[in-house]
Coordinates of C-alpha atoms in Angstrom, one line a residue:
X43 CA 64.9 122.2 325.1
X44 CA 67.9 121.3 322.9
X45 CA 66.8 117.8 322.4
X46 CA 63.5 118.9 320.8
X47 CA 64.8 121.9 318.9
X48 CA 66.3 119.8 316.0
X49 CA 63.4 117.5 315.6
X50 CA 61.1 120.6 315.6
X51 CA 63.0 122.2 312.9
X52 CA 63.1 119.0 310.8
X53 CA 59.4 118.5 311.2
X54 CA 58.5 122.2 310.4
X55 CA 60.8 122.1 307.3
X56 CA 59.2 118.8 306.2
X57 CA 55.7 120.3 306.6
X58 CA 56.6 123.4 304.6
X59 CA 58.1 121.3 301.8
X60 CA 55.0 119.1 301.7
X61 CA 52.7 122.1 301.7
X62 CA 54.6 123.7 298.9
X63 CA 54.5 120.6 296.8
X64 CA 50.8 120.2 297.5
X65 CA 50.2 123.8 296.3
X66 CA 52.4 123.4 293.2
X67 CA 51.1 120.0 292.2
X68 CA 47.4 120.2 293.2
X69 CA 46.2 123.8 293.7
X70 CA 48.5 125.9 291.4
X71 CA 48.1 125.1 287.7
X72 CA 50.2 128.0 286.4
X73 CA 53.1 125.7 285.7
X74 CA 50.9 123.0 284.3
X75 CA 49.3 125.5 281.8
X76 CA 52.6 126.8 280.4
X77 CA 52.9 125.4 277.0
X78 CA 56.7 125.1 277.2
X79 CA 56.1 122.2 279.6
X80 CA 57.6 119.2 277.8
X81 CA 55.2 116.7 279.3
X82 CA 52.1 118.7 278.4
X83 CA 50.8 119.7 275.0
X84 CA 48.1 122.3 274.7
X85 CA 45.8 122.2 271.8
X86 CA 43.7 125.3 271.3
X87 CA 40.2 125.5 269.9
X88 CA 39.5 128.8 268.2
X89 CA 36.0 130.3 268.6
X90 CA 34.0 132.1 265.9
X91 CA 34.2 135.9 266.0
X92 CA 30.9 137.7 266.9
X93 CA 28.7 138.8 264.0
X94 CA 28.2 142.4 263.0
X95 CA 24.8 143.8 262.1
X96 CA 23.6 147.2 261.0
X97 CA 21.1 149.4 262.9
X98 CA 18.2 147.7 261.1
X99 CA 19.3 144.2 261.9
X100 CA 21.0 143.5 258.5
X101 CA 23.9 141.1 258.7
X102 CA 27.1 142.8 257.6
X103 CA 29.9 140.6 258.7
X104 CA 29.7 136.8 259.3
X105 CA 32.4 134.0 259.4
X106 CA 33.8 131.4 257.0
X107 CA 36.0 128.4 257.9
X108 CA 39.7 128.6 257.5
X109 CA 42.5 126.1 258.1
X110 CA 46.1 126.9 259.1
X111 CA 48.9 124.3 259.0
X112 CA 51.0 124.5 262.1
X113 CA 54.5 123.2 262.6
X114 CA 56.3 122.2 265.8
X115 CA 59.9 121.9 264.9
X116 CA 61.0 119.5 267.7
X117 CA 58.3 117.0 266.6
X118 CA 59.4 117.0 262.9
X119 CA 60.7 113.6 261.8
X120 CA 61.9 112.4 258.4
X121 CA 59.8 115.1 256.5
X122 CA 59.7 114.5 252.8
X123 CA 60.3 118.2 251.9
X124 CA 59.7 117.6 248.1
X125 CA 56.3 115.9 248.7
X126 CA 55.0 118.5 251.2
X127 CA 56.1 121.3 248.9
X128 CA 54.4 119.7 245.9
X129 CA 51.2 119.0 247.8
X130 CA 50.9 122.6 249.1
X131 CA 52.2 124.3 246.0
X132 CA 55.0 126.1 247.9
X133 CA 58.8 126.4 247.2
X134 CA 61.5 124.8 249.1
X135 CA 62.7 128.2 250.1
X136 CA 59.4 128.9 251.7
X137 CA 59.5 125.6 253.6
X138 CA 63.0 126.4 255.1
X139 CA 62.1 130.0 255.9
X140 CA 58.9 129.1 257.8
X141 CA 60.6 126.2 259.8
X142 CA 63.4 128.5 260.7
X143 CA 61.0 131.2 261.9
X144 CA 59.1 128.6 263.9
X145 CA 62.3 127.5 265.6
X146 CA 63.0 131.2 266.6
X147 CA 59.5 131.5 268.0
X148 CA 59.8 128.1 270.1
X149 CA 61.1 124.8 269.0
X150 CA 58.5 123.1 271.3
X151 CA 55.4 125.2 270.4
X152 CA 53.3 125.1 267.3
X153 CA 53.4 128.2 265.0
X154 CA 51.9 128.9 261.6
X155 CA 53.5 127.2 258.8
X156 CA 50.9 127.9 256.0
X157 CA 47.8 130.0 256.8
X158 CA 44.3 130.1 255.4
X159 CA 44.0 127.0 253.3
X160 CA 40.9 126.6 251.1
X161 CA 38.7 123.7 251.6
X162 CA 40.2 121.9 248.7
X163 CA 43.7 122.5 249.9
X164 CA 42.7 121.3 253.5
X165 CA 41.1 118.1 252.2
X166 CA 44.2 117.2 250.2
X167 CA 46.6 117.9 253.1
X168 CA 44.4 116.1 255.6
X169 CA 44.6 112.8 253.6
X170 CA 48.4 112.7 254.0
X171 CA 49.0 114.5 257.3
X172 CA 49.9 111.3 259.1
X173 CA 53.1 111.2 256.9
X174 CA 54.2 114.6 258.2
X175 CA 55.3 114.3 261.8
X176 CA 55.2 117.7 263.6
X177 CA 52.5 119.2 261.3
X178 CA 49.0 119.8 262.5
X179 CA 45.9 121.5 261.2
X180 CA 44.1 124.2 263.2
X181 CA 40.6 125.4 262.2
X182 CA 40.0 129.0 262.5
X183 CA 37.3 131.4 261.2
X184 CA 37.8 134.2 258.7
X185 CA 35.4 137.1 258.1
X186 CA 32.8 136.7 255.4
X187 CA 31.5 140.0 254.3
X188 CA 27.8 140.2 253.3
X189 CA 28.3 143.8 251.8
X190 CA 31.1 145.3 249.7
X191 CA 31.1 148.7 251.5
X192 CA 32.1 149.9 254.8
X193 CA 35.7 148.7 254.7
X194 CA 36.8 151.7 256.7
X195 CA 34.2 151.0 259.4
X196 CA 34.8 147.3 259.8
X197 CA 38.7 147.2 259.6
X198 CA 40.1 143.7 259.1
X199 CA 41.6 140.8 260.9
X200 CA 45.3 139.7 260.6
X201 CA 47.8 137.6 262.4
X202 CA 49.0 139.1 265.7
X203 CA 52.6 140.1 265.3
X204 CA 55.5 139.4 267.7
X205 CA 55.0 142.7 269.6
X206 CA 51.4 141.9 270.3
X207 CA 52.2 138.4 271.4
X208 CA 54.9 139.7 273.8
X209 CA 52.6 142.3 275.3
X210 CA 49.4 140.2 275.6
X211 CA 49.8 136.6 276.8
X212 CA 46.3 135.7 275.3
X213 CA 47.7 135.7 271.8
X214 CA 50.0 132.9 270.4
X215 CA 51.7 132.5 267.1
X216 CA 49.2 132.4 264.3
X217 CA 46.3 134.0 266.3
X218 CA 44.2 136.5 264.5
X219 CA 43.4 139.9 265.9
X220 CA 41.3 142.9 264.8
X221 CA 43.1 145.8 263.1
X222 CA 41.4 149.2 262.5
X223 CA 37.7 149.9 262.6
X224 CA 35.3 148.1 264.8
X225 CA 37.4 144.9 264.6
X226 CA 40.1 146.7 266.6
X227 CA 38.0 148.8 269.0
X228 CA 35.8 145.8 270.0
X229 CA 38.4 143.1 269.6
X230 CA 37.9 141.7 273.1
X231 CA 34.2 141.4 272.6
X232 CA 34.3 140.0 269.1
X233 CA 37.1 137.5 269.5
X234 CA 35.5 135.3 272.1
X235 CA 37.5 133.0 274.3
X236 CA 39.8 130.2 273.1
X237 CA 39.2 126.7 274.4
X238 CA 42.2 124.6 275.4
X239 CA 42.8 120.8 275.8
X240 CA 45.8 119.6 277.9
X241 CA 47.3 116.4 276.5
X242 CA 49.9 114.5 278.4
X243 CA 53.1 113.1 276.6
X244 CA 55.4 110.4 277.8
X245 CA 59.2 110.5 277.9
X246 CA 59.4 109.6 274.3
X247 CA 57.2 112.6 273.4
X248 CA 54.2 110.4 272.6
X249 CA 50.8 111.5 273.4
X250 CA 49.3 109.3 276.0
X251 CA 45.9 110.9 276.7
X252 CA 44.2 113.8 278.4
X253 CA 46.0 115.4 281.3
X254 CA 44.3 114.7 284.7
X255 CA 41.1 113.4 282.9
X256 CA 40.6 116.8 281.4
X257 CA 39.9 118.8 284.5
X258 CA 41.8 121.8 283.0
X259 CA 40.2 121.5 279.7
X260 CA 38.0 124.4 278.6
X261 CA 35.6 124.9 275.6
X262 CA 35.7 127.8 273.3
X263 CA 33.3 130.6 273.7
X264 CA 32.0 132.4 270.6
X265 CA 32.5 136.1 270.4
X266 CA 29.6 138.3 271.1
X267 CA 27.6 139.9 268.4
X268 CA 27.5 143.7 268.0
X269 CA 25.0 146.0 266.3
X270 CA 26.3 149.1 264.7
X271 CA 24.6 152.5 264.4
X272 CA 25.4 152.5 260.6
X273 CA 22.5 152.3 258.1
X274 CA 23.9 149.9 255.5
X275 CA 21.7 151.2 252.7
X276 CA 22.7 154.8 253.4
X277 CA 26.4 153.7 253.6
X278 CA 26.2 152.0 250.2
X279 CA 24.4 155.0 248.7
X280 CA 27.0 157.4 250.0
X281 CA 29.8 155.4 248.6
X282 CA 28.0 155.2 245.1
X283 CA 27.6 159.0 245.1
X284 CA 31.4 159.4 245.7
X285 CA 32.2 157.8 242.3
X286 CA 35.6 159.1 241.1
X287 CA 35.8 161.6 243.9
X288 CA 38.0 162.1 247.1
X289 CA 36.6 163.1 250.4
X290 CA 34.3 162.1 253.1
X291 CA 30.7 162.0 254.1
X292 CA 29.6 161.7 257.8
X293 CA 25.9 161.5 258.8
X294 CA 24.8 161.6 262.5
X295 CA 21.5 161.2 264.2
X296 CA 21.3 164.4 266.2
X297 CA 19.2 163.1 269.1
X298 CA 21.5 160.1 269.8
X299 CA 24.9 160.9 268.4
X300 CA 24.7 157.7 266.4
X301 CA 26.8 157.6 263.2
X302 CA 24.5 156.7 260.3
X303 CA 27.1 156.7 257.6
X304 CA 30.9 157.2 257.5
X305 CA 32.0 157.3 254.0
X306 CA 35.6 157.8 252.8
X307 CA 36.5 158.0 249.2
X308 CA 38.1 156.2 247.5
X309 CA 37.5 153.0 249.4
X310 CA 37.8 149.3 248.7
X311 CA 35.8 146.0 248.9
X312 CA 36.6 144.6 252.5
X313 CA 36.6 141.1 251.1
X314 CA 40.0 141.7 249.5
X315 CA 41.7 141.7 252.8
X316 CA 40.6 138.1 253.5
X317 CA 42.4 135.0 252.7
X318 CA 45.8 134.1 251.3
X319 CA 45.9 137.2 249.1
X320 CA 45.3 139.6 252.1
X321 CA 49.0 140.7 252.4
X322 CA 49.5 141.3 248.8
X323 CA 46.3 143.4 248.5
X324 CA 47.1 145.3 251.7
X325 CA 50.4 146.3 250.2
X326 CA 48.7 147.4 247.0
X327 CA 46.4 149.6 248.9
X328 CA 49.0 150.9 251.3
X329 CA 51.4 151.8 248.4
X330 CA 48.7 153.9 246.7
X331 CA 49.9 157.2 248.2
X332 CA 47.9 159.3 245.7
X333 CA 44.3 158.3 246.3
X334 CA 45.1 156.7 249.8
X335 CA 42.2 154.1 250.0
X336 CA 43.3 153.2 253.5
X337 CA 43.1 156.8 254.7
X338 CA 39.8 157.4 256.4
X339 CA 39.0 161.0 255.2
X340 CA 35.9 161.2 257.4
X341 CA 37.9 161.0 260.5
X342 CA 41.5 161.8 259.6
X343 CA 41.4 164.6 256.9
X344 CA 41.8 168.1 258.4
X345 CA 40.4 170.7 256.0
X346 CA 39.7 174.4 256.3
X347 CA 36.0 174.3 257.0
X348 CA 35.2 177.4 254.9
X349 CA 31.7 179.1 255.1
X350 CA 30.0 176.6 257.4
X351 CA 32.3 177.9 260.1
X352 CA 30.3 181.2 259.8
X353 CA 27.6 179.5 261.7
X354 CA 29.9 179.4 264.8
X355 CA 31.1 182.9 264.2
X356 CA 27.5 184.2 264.4
X357 CA 26.6 182.1 267.5
X358 CA 29.6 183.4 269.4
X359 CA 28.9 187.0 268.3
X360 CA 25.3 186.6 269.8
X361 CA 26.6 185.0 273.0
X362 CA 29.3 187.7 273.5
X363 CA 26.6 190.3 272.8
X364 CA 28.5 192.1 270.1
X365 CA 25.6 191.6 267.7
X366 CA 21.9 190.7 267.8
X367 CA 19.6 189.6 265.1
X368 CA 19.1 193.2 263.8
X369 CA 22.7 194.3 263.8
X370 CA 23.5 195.6 260.3
X371 CA 26.7 195.8 258.3
X372 CA 27.1 197.2 254.8
X373 CA 28.8 195.0 252.3
X374 CA 30.5 196.5 249.4
X375 CA 31.4 193.2 247.9
X376 CA 34.1 192.7 250.6
X377 CA 35.6 193.7 253.9
X378 CA 38.4 196.2 254.2
X379 CA 40.5 195.4 257.4
X380 CA 43.7 197.5 256.8
X381 CA 45.7 199.5 254.4
X382 CA 45.5 197.5 251.1
X383 CA 43.9 194.5 252.9
X384 CA 40.6 193.5 251.4
X385 CA 38.6 190.3 251.9
X386 CA 36.4 189.7 248.8
X387 CA 32.8 188.7 249.2
X388 CA 30.6 187.0 246.6
X389 CA 27.2 188.0 248.1
X390 CA 25.1 190.6 246.2
X391 CA 26.2 193.2 248.9
X392 CA 24.1 195.9 250.5
X393 CA 22.6 195.9 253.9
X394 CA 23.3 192.6 255.7
X395 CA 21.8 191.2 258.9
X396 CA 22.3 187.9 260.6
X397 CA 19.5 186.2 258.7
X398 CA 20.5 187.1 255.1
X399 CA 24.1 187.1 256.1
X400 CA 23.8 183.3 256.6
X401 CA 21.8 182.5 253.5
X402 CA 23.9 184.9 251.3
X403 CA 27.1 183.7 253.0
X404 CA 28.3 187.2 253.4
X405 CA 32.0 187.5 254.3
X406 CA 31.7 191.1 255.4
X407 CA 29.1 190.3 258.0
X408 CA 31.0 187.6 259.7
X409 CA 34.4 189.2 259.5
X410 CA 32.8 192.3 261.2
X411 CA 31.3 190.0 263.8
X412 CA 34.5 188.3 264.5
X413 CA 36.4 191.5 264.8
X414 CA 33.9 192.9 267.3
X415 CA 34.2 189.7 269.3
X416 CA 38.0 189.9 269.6
X417 CA 38.0 193.6 270.1
X418 CA 35.4 193.5 272.9
X419 CA 38.3 192.6 275.3
X420 CA 41.1 194.8 276.4
X421 CA 43.7 192.6 274.8
X422 CA 43.4 190.6 271.6
X423 CA 44.8 187.6 273.4
X424 CA 41.9 187.7 275.9
X425 CA 39.4 188.0 273.1
X426 CA 40.8 185.2 271.1
X427 CA 40.9 182.9 274.1
X428 CA 37.3 183.6 274.9
X429 CA 36.4 182.9 271.2
X430 CA 38.5 179.7 271.2
X431 CA 36.8 178.4 274.4
X432 CA 33.4 178.8 272.7
X433 CA 34.7 176.8 269.8
X434 CA 36.1 174.0 272.0
X435 CA 32.6 173.6 273.7
X436 CA 31.5 172.3 270.3
X437 CA 34.2 169.5 270.5
X438 CA 36.5 171.4 268.1
X439 CA 40.3 171.4 268.4
X440 CA 40.3 168.0 270.2
X441 CA 39.5 164.4 269.7
X442 CA 35.7 163.8 269.9
X443 CA 36.1 160.5 271.8
X444 CA 34.2 158.3 269.3
X445 CA 34.7 154.6 269.2
X446 CA 37.0 154.1 266.2
X447 CA 40.7 153.9 266.2
X448 CA 41.8 156.8 263.9
X449 CA 41.3 160.5 264.5
X450 CA 42.6 164.0 264.3
X451 CA 42.1 167.0 266.5
X452 CA 41.6 169.6 264.0
X453 CA 42.8 173.0 265.0
X454 CA 41.3 176.0 266.9
X455 CA 44.0 178.7 267.4
X456 CA 44.6 180.3 270.7
X457 CA 46.7 183.2 271.8
X458 CA 49.5 180.8 272.7
X459 CA 49.6 179.6 269.1
X460 CA 50.0 183.1 267.7
X461 CA 52.7 184.0 270.3
X462 CA 55.0 181.6 268.5
X463 CA 54.7 183.7 265.3
X464 CA 54.5 187.1 267.1
X465 CA 56.7 186.7 270.1
X466 CA 56.7 190.4 270.8
X467 CA 53.0 190.8 270.2
X468 CA 51.7 193.1 267.4
X469 CA 48.9 190.9 266.2
X470 CA 45.3 191.9 266.5
X471 CA 41.8 190.9 265.3
X472 CA 42.5 192.1 261.7
X473 CA 45.7 189.9 261.6
X474 CA 43.6 186.7 262.1
X475 CA 40.4 187.8 260.3
X476 CA 40.5 184.9 257.9
X477 CA 39.5 182.5 260.8
X478 CA 36.0 184.3 260.8
X479 CA 35.1 182.6 257.6
X480 CA 36.8 179.1 258.2
X481 CA 40.0 179.8 256.6
X482 CA 43.3 181.0 258.2
X483 CA 44.5 178.6 260.9
X484 CA 41.2 176.8 261.6
X485 CA 41.0 173.2 260.5
X486 CA 38.2 170.6 261.1
X487 CA 37.6 167.0 260.3
X488 CA 34.3 166.0 258.4
X489 CA 33.1 164.2 261.6
X490 CA 33.7 167.4 263.6
X491 CA 31.6 169.3 261.0
X492 CA 28.9 166.8 261.2
X493 CA 28.9 166.9 265.0
X494 CA 28.7 170.7 264.8
X495 CA 25.6 170.5 262.7
X496 CA 24.1 167.9 265.0
X497 CA 24.8 170.4 267.9
X498 CA 23.0 173.2 266.2
X499 CA 20.1 170.9 265.3
X500 CA 19.8 170.2 269.0
X501 CA 20.1 173.9 269.8
X502 CA 23.3 173.6 272.0
X503 CA 24.1 170.1 273.0
X504 CA 25.4 166.9 271.6
X505 CA 26.2 163.3 272.4
X506 CA 29.7 161.9 271.6
X507 CA 29.4 160.5 268.1
X508 CA 29.6 156.6 268.2
X509 CA 29.2 153.6 266.0
X510 CA 28.2 151.0 268.5
X511 CA 24.4 150.6 269.1
X512 CA 24.1 147.4 271.0
X513 CA 26.4 144.7 272.4
X514 CA 24.9 141.3 273.0
X515 CA 24.4 140.9 276.8
X516 CA 26.2 144.3 277.6
X517 CA 25.5 148.0 278.0
X518 CA 27.4 150.5 275.8
X519 CA 29.8 152.9 277.3
X520 CA 27.9 155.5 279.3
X521 CA 30.0 158.3 277.7
X522 CA 27.9 157.8 274.6
X523 CA 24.7 158.6 276.5
X524 CA 26.1 161.6 278.3
X525 CA 25.1 165.0 277.0
X526 CA 27.7 167.7 276.3
X527 CA 26.5 171.3 276.5
X528 CA 28.0 174.2 274.5
X529 CA 28.8 177.6 276.0
X530 CA 26.1 179.2 273.7
X531 CA 22.6 179.8 275.3
X532 CA 19.8 178.0 273.7
X533 CA 17.9 181.1 272.5
X534 CA 20.7 182.0 270.1
X535 CA 20.3 178.9 268.0
X536 CA 16.8 179.5 266.5
X537 CA 17.7 182.8 264.6
X538 CA 20.7 180.9 263.1
X539 CA 18.6 177.8 262.2
X540 CA 16.1 180.1 260.4
X541 CA 18.9 181.5 258.4
X542 CA 20.2 178.0 257.5
X543 CA 16.7 177.1 256.5
X544 CA 16.6 179.9 254.0
X545 CA 19.8 178.9 252.4
X546 CA 17.6 176.4 250.6
X547 CA 14.8 178.9 250.0
X548 CA 16.7 182.1 248.9
X549 CA 20.3 181.4 249.3
X550 CA 23.3 179.4 247.8
X551 CA 21.4 176.1 247.9
X552 CA 18.0 177.2 246.6
X553 CA 18.3 174.9 243.6
X554 CA 18.9 171.9 245.8
X555 CA 15.6 171.8 247.6
X556 CA 13.8 168.4 248.2
X557 CA 10.1 168.3 247.9
X558 CA 8.5 167.6 251.3
X559 CA 11.6 168.0 253.4
X560 CA 12.6 171.2 255.3
X561 CA 16.4 171.2 255.2
X562 CA 18.7 173.6 257.0
X563 CA 22.1 173.8 255.3
X564 CA 25.2 175.8 254.4
X565 CA 27.5 175.8 251.4
X566 CA 31.2 176.1 251.7
X567 CA 34.1 176.7 249.4
X568 CA 37.6 176.4 251.0
X569 CA 40.8 177.5 249.4
X570 CA 43.3 174.7 249.0
X571 CA 47.1 174.9 248.9
X572 CA 49.7 172.3 248.6
X573 CA 53.5 172.2 248.1
X574 CA 54.4 170.8 244.7
X575 CA 58.1 170.4 244.0
X576 CA 58.7 172.7 247.0
X577 CA 56.4 175.4 245.8
X578 CA 53.3 176.5 247.7
X579 CA 50.7 176.1 244.9
X580 CA 47.0 177.0 245.0
X581 CA 44.9 174.1 243.8
X582 CA 41.2 173.8 243.0
X583 CA 39.1 174.7 246.0
X584 CA 37.3 172.0 248.2
X585 CA 33.6 171.7 248.0
X586 CA 31.8 171.6 251.4
X587 CA 28.3 171.3 252.5
X588 CA 26.7 170.8 256.0
X589 CA 23.0 170.3 256.7
X590 CA 20.4 168.8 259.0
X591 CA 16.7 167.8 258.4
X592 CA 13.9 168.2 259.1
X593 CA 14.1 171.7 260.5
X594 CA 12.0 170.6 263.5
X595 CA 12.8 167.4 265.3
X596 CA 15.9 166.7 263.2
X597 CA 16.7 163.1 262.3
X598 CA 19.9 163.5 260.3
X599 CA 22.9 165.9 260.4
X600 CA 25.5 165.6 257.7
X601 CA 28.8 167.0 256.4
X602 CA 30.1 166.4 252.9
X603 CA 33.6 167.2 251.8
X604 CA 34.7 166.7 248.2
X605 CA 38.4 167.5 247.6
X606 CA 39.0 169.9 244.7
X607 CA 35.3 170.1 244.0
X608 CA 35.3 173.8 243.2
X609 CA 32.3 175.3 245.2
X610 CA 30.0 174.0 247.8
X611 CA 26.8 173.8 245.7
X612 CA 28.5 172.0 242.8
X613 CA 29.3 168.6 244.4
X614 CA 28.9 168.5 248.1
X615 CA 25.5 170.2 248.2
X616 CA 23.8 167.8 245.8
X617 CA 25.4 164.8 247.6
X618 CA 24.0 166.0 250.9
X619 CA 20.5 166.6 249.6
X620 CA 20.4 163.2 247.9
X621 CA 21.6 161.5 251.2
X622 CA 19.1 163.3 253.3
X623 CA 16.2 162.3 251.0
X624 CA 17.4 158.8 250.8
X625 CA 17.5 158.4 254.5
X626 CA 14.2 160.2 255.4
X627 CA 12.1 158.9 252.4
X628 CA 13.9 155.6 251.6
X629 CA 13.9 156.6 247.9
X630 CA 15.1 159.5 245.8
X631 CA 12.9 161.6 243.6
X632 CA 15.8 163.6 242.1
X633 CA 16.7 160.8 239.5
X634 CA 18.5 163.1 237.0
X635 CA 20.8 164.5 239.7
X636 CA 21.4 161.2 241.2
X637 CA 22.4 159.7 237.9
X638 CA 24.7 162.6 237.1
X639 CA 26.5 162.4 240.5
X640 CA 26.9 158.7 240.3
X641 CA 28.5 158.8 236.8
X642 CA 30.6 161.9 236.9
X643 CA 33.7 162.6 239.0
X644 CA 36.9 164.5 239.3
X645 CA 39.4 162.0 237.9
X646 CA 40.7 164.6 235.3
X647 CA 41.4 167.1 238.1
X648 CA 43.2 164.5 240.3
X649 CA 45.2 163.3 237.3
X650 CA 46.9 166.8 237.3
X651 CA 48.8 165.7 240.4
X652 CA 50.5 163.1 238.2
X653 CA 50.7 164.8 234.8
X654 CA 52.0 168.1 236.1
X655 CA 49.3 170.0 234.3
X656 CA 48.6 173.4 235.7
X657 CA 45.6 173.8 238.1
X658 CA 42.8 176.0 237.0
X659 CA 41.4 177.7 240.0
X660 CA 37.6 177.6 239.8
X661 CA 35.9 180.3 241.7

């Protein structure tokens, strides 16, 4: 036994060593494929990104060739610094800085020395590249925008930073990655798959051919094309209507949840974030803290919703059975809710029911309804929570879950919120009565308002708003085809819809009617406050309008916000009517109104922020 023990151990150890060597050298290629391997050089082939189309098949974003000069510090030899700097029109300081940064990244790996050369620069450098050891050219593709609108929708592409490279092994120094918009959300689909060639080097670091006859080489796979829900013509039209205005427009197809237009104003031409000037232009946009062109107001701006919120107040009152269609309140040009406390109302007054309460936008009617809703319960906390739960069933007070990176929750207050301000209780329905008309502590984003109108158009359900319509060879996320139902019974929507229809016939938007289209809408004017030099200052009101059309079988729901636009029917209402007619008819008959909106803005009002002129509150 002792005689065979030692030979057995030796044989077993030998077998294990051989097996391990066989695995490492033949089966396992993980060490081979590490680009720090001195004997192997990996040359990547970069695919074209997928194209982006609008809902009608119009090409929005394509590609154009670009060339990056890469440097591998350990391979540099006898570089004529003056010649290369002259050839590339760069300074010696730039040369030193880029080489130093490349050494920090990896002395043995290529990293970007000079990105995004033009064809002319590429041709000039290629002629002399043999003179500059350690320098290579990598071909990439940059975006080529076919339209000059929709920058907030597309986003942009930029070099992956060090944090991204550390977190995701797919990206190497100089690789491009989608930022913001659909470029970011659908990065893995649009980017494609890099190809790789493994080149063997000898002990003198000279290339001696393909490693193992190219068995590990892969070819680049182009990114997949995507089709957006956006109507490019409607998007372009919306951006033109927002001339010298700040705000947002969101249009949704109610029956699908597809976003037809997502306008933020002011915006910028997406092409300025392409090429060598990208960084400079991005800094210029980012440093504009007044107009904020990089700030997507359609998704990020939280505004008091104003009178459009009365739609929800009425629906909740019907569901909670504190009112019906015939419930009547007397309006004496306002609502008295406590000693010396009076909410003004601009409606003509008199006997108000649900129908004329909507089209006259009566504050008294909806304040009374809200008070009855809260007071129905033994405690105001219970009443407010019941009200809040109804609001949340419309997607308010939370992220809607759409497929774009930025977003805000908005705000729907609960009893927990007020407990912070009234720890010992003492608040009641009259304390928070401003919420009934979309002021107070309620806040919504334009996309939430547009989705609210899509939900009303559908009589109680909605799809999660989304911007992806089709992905080549794939299905879209099922969450975009799953219905969400509100807590309001279907029968309560039709009376409200009838009231919204008469906003255009007898109410606050009667002058905005469009021939041949039955539009249901609601004007809104929201008070606007800001701190200026530490003082809470009332600024010009926001102009708000929400609508859907046609009344039966709706095809578009829309929300328009114009900051400091005074009242709903002045700016937001005309814009909404024009957008609806443009989408449903393909052309606009209201030519005089269209021209006026496209050539007039609010620059003088916005300049007050800079000049220090006093604000004149327009009511």
